[in-house]
GROMACS .gro file of C-alpha atoms in nm:
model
  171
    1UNK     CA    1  12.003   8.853  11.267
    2UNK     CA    2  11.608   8.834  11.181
    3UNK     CA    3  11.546   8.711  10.904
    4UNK     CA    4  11.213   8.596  10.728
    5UNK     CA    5  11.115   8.386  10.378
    6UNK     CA    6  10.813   8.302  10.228
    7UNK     CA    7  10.774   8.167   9.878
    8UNK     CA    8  10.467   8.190   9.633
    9UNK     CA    9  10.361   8.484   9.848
   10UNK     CA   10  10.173   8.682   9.603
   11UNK     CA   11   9.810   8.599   9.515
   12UNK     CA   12   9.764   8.515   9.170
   13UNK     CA   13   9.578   8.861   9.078
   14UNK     CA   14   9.865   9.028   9.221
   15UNK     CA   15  10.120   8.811   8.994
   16UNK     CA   16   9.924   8.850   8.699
   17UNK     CA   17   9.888   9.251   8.768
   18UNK     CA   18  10.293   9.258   8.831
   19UNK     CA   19  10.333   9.077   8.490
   20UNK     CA   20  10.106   9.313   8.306
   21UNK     CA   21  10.231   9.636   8.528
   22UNK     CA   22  10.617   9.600   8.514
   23UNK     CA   23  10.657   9.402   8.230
   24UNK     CA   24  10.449   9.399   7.939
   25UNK     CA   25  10.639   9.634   7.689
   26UNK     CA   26  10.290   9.785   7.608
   27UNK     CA   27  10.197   9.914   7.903
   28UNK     CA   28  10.550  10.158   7.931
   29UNK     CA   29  10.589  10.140   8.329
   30UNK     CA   30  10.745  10.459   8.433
   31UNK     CA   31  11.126  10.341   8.501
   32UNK     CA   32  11.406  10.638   8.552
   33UNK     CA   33  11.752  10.530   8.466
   34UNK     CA   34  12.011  10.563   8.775
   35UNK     CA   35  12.375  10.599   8.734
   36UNK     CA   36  12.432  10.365   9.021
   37UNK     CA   37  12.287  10.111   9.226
   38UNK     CA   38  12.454  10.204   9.535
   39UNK     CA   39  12.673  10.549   9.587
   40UNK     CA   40  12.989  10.545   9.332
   41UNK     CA   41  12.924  10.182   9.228
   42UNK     CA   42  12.867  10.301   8.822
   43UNK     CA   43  12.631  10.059   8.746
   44UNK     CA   44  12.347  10.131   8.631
   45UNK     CA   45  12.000  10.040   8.673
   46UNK     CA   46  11.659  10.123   8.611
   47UNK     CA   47  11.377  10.256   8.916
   48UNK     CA   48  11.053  10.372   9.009
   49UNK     CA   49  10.991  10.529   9.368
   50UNK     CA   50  10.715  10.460   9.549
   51UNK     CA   51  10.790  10.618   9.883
   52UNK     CA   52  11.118  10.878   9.882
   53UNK     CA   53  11.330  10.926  10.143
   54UNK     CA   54  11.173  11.178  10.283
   55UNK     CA   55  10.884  10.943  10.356
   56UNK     CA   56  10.680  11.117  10.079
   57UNK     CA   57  10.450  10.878   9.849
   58UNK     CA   58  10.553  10.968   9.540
   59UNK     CA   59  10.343  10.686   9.319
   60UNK     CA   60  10.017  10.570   9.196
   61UNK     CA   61  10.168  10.225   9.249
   62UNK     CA   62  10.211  10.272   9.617
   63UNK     CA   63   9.926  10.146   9.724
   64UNK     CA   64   9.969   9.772   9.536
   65UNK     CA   65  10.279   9.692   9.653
   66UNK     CA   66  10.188   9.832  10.023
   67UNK     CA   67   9.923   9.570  10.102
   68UNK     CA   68  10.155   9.304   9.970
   69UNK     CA   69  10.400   9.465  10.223
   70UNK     CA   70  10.128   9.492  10.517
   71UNK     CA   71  10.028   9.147  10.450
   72UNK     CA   72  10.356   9.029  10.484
   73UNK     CA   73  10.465   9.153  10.794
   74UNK     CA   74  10.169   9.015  10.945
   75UNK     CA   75  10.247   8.730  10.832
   76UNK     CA   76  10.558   8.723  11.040
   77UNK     CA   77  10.452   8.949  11.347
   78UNK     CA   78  10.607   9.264  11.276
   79UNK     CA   79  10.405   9.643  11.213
   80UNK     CA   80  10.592   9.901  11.030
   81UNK     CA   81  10.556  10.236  11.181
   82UNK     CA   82  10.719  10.445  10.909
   83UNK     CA   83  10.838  10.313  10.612
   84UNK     CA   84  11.164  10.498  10.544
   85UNK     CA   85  11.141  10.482  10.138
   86UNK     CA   86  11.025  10.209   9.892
   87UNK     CA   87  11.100  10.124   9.541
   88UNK     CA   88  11.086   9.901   9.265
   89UNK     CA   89  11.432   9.853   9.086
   90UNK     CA   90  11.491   9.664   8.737
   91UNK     CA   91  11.838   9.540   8.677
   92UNK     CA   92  12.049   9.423   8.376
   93UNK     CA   93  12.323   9.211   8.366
   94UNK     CA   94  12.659   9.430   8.407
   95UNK     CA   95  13.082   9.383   8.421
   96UNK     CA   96  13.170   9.476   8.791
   97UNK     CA   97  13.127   9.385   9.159
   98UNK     CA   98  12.836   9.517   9.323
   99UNK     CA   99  12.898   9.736   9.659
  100UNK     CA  100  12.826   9.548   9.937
  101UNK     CA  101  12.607   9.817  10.116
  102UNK     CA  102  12.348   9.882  10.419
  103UNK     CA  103  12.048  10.095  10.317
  104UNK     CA  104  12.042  10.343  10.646
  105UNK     CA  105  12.218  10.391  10.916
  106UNK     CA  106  11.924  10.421  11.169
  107UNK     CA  107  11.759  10.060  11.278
  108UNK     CA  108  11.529   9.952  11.013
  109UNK     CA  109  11.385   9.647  10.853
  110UNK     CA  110  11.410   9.579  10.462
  111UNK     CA  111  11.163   9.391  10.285
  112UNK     CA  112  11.236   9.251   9.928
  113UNK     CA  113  10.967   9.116   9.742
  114UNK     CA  114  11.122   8.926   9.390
  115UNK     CA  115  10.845   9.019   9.109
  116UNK     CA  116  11.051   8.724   8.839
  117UNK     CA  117  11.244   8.475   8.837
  118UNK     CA  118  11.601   8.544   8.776
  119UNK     CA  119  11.949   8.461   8.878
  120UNK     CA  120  12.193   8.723   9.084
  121UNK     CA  121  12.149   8.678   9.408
  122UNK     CA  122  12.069   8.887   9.721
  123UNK     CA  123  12.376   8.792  10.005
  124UNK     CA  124  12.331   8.965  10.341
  125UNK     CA  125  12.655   8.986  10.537
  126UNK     CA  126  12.791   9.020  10.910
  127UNK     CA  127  13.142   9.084  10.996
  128UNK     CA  128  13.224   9.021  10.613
  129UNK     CA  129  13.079   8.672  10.601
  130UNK     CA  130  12.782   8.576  10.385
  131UNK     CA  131  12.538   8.485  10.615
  132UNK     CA  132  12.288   8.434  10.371
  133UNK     CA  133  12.234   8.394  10.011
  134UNK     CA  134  11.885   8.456   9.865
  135UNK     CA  135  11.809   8.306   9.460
  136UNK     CA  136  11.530   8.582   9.299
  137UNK     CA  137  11.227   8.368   9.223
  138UNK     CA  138  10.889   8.527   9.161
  139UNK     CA  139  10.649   8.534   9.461
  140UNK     CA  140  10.946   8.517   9.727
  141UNK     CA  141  10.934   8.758   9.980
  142UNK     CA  142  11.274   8.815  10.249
  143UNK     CA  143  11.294   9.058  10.532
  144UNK     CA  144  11.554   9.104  10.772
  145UNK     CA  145  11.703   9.395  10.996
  146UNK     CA  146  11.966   9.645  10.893
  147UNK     CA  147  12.295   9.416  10.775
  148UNK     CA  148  12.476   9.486  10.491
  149UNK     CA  149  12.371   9.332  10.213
  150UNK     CA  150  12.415   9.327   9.804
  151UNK     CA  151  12.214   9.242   9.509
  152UNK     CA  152  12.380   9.099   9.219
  153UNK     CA  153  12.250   9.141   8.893
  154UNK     CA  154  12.129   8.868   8.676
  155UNK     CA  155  12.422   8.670   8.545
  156UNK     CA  156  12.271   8.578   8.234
  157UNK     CA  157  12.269   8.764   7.912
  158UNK     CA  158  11.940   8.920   7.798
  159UNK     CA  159  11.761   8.851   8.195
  160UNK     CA  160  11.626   9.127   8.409
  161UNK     CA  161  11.603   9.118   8.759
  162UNK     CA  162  11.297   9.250   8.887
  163UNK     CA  163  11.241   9.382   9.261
  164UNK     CA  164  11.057   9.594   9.514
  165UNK     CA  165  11.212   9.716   9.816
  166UNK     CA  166  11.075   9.866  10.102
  167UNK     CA  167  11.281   9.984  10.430
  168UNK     CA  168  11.064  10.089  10.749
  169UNK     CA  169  11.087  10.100  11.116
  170UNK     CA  170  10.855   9.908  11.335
  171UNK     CA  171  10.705  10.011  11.652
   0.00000   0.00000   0.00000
């Protein structure tokens, strides 16, 4: 498995622009409520797509959390060739498992960059064994290659769980 961390990775514009963009009530960041997290899971959450999965930019926002992206995988030797979609998800705390889940089929990397602190972790899995477990804390970055993973939602009442994700190929 590859797998790369870095903590405190964003600059402290960037963390301060995060705050203000996803979640200062008086700014009203465009979220869409989903149904479910992952295919027939039935838990909600809320989203806002950056890149669908047709490899379309469909967001203003794009371009922020991109160079964060960029500047990350140089950071660890890898160039993304096409990113395959990218998103940044909000979740609630919620009654239920989540679905342990990979995000496509095809080989891919996935980078998840935590915008809070939180709890709920993110546990990637091979052959049905944790391999690792991942606490949300604001400025920590992960990426690692296609292995089922899930993201639990925060375990404390009133706490969101704020995230982008970004899956791409590399050449």
């Amino acid at each position: 498995m590859i797998f790369f961390q870095k903590d405190n990775f964003f600059t402290e514009e960037e963390s301060l622009i995060m705050d203000q963009m996803l979640l200062d009530e008086t700014k009203h960041f465009p979220w869409f409520f989903a149904r479910s997290q992952v295919e027939q899971d039935n838990i909600p959450y809320f989203s806002h797509t950056l890149v669908d999965r047709d490899g379309k930019v469909t967001s203003h926002f794009f371009d922020f959390f991109h160079k964060i992206n960029l500047r990350f995988c140089e950071a660890v030797n890898y160039k993304p060739k096409k990113i395959i979609r990218s998103c940044v998800n909000l979740t609630l705390p919620f009654i239920g498992k989540p679905t342990l889940h990979i995000d496509h089929y095809e080989p891919h990397f996935q980078i998840l960059m935590y915008l809070n602190d939180s709890t709920g972790s993110t546990d990637i899995y091979k052959d049905n064994n944790i391999v690792k477990s991942i606490q949300p804390k604001k400025g920590r970055v992960i990426m690692f290659d296609k292995h089922y993973h899930l993201g639990n939602s925060p375990t404390e009442p009133n706490q969101i769980r704020a995230i982008c994700i970004t899956t791409f190929n590399v050449e």
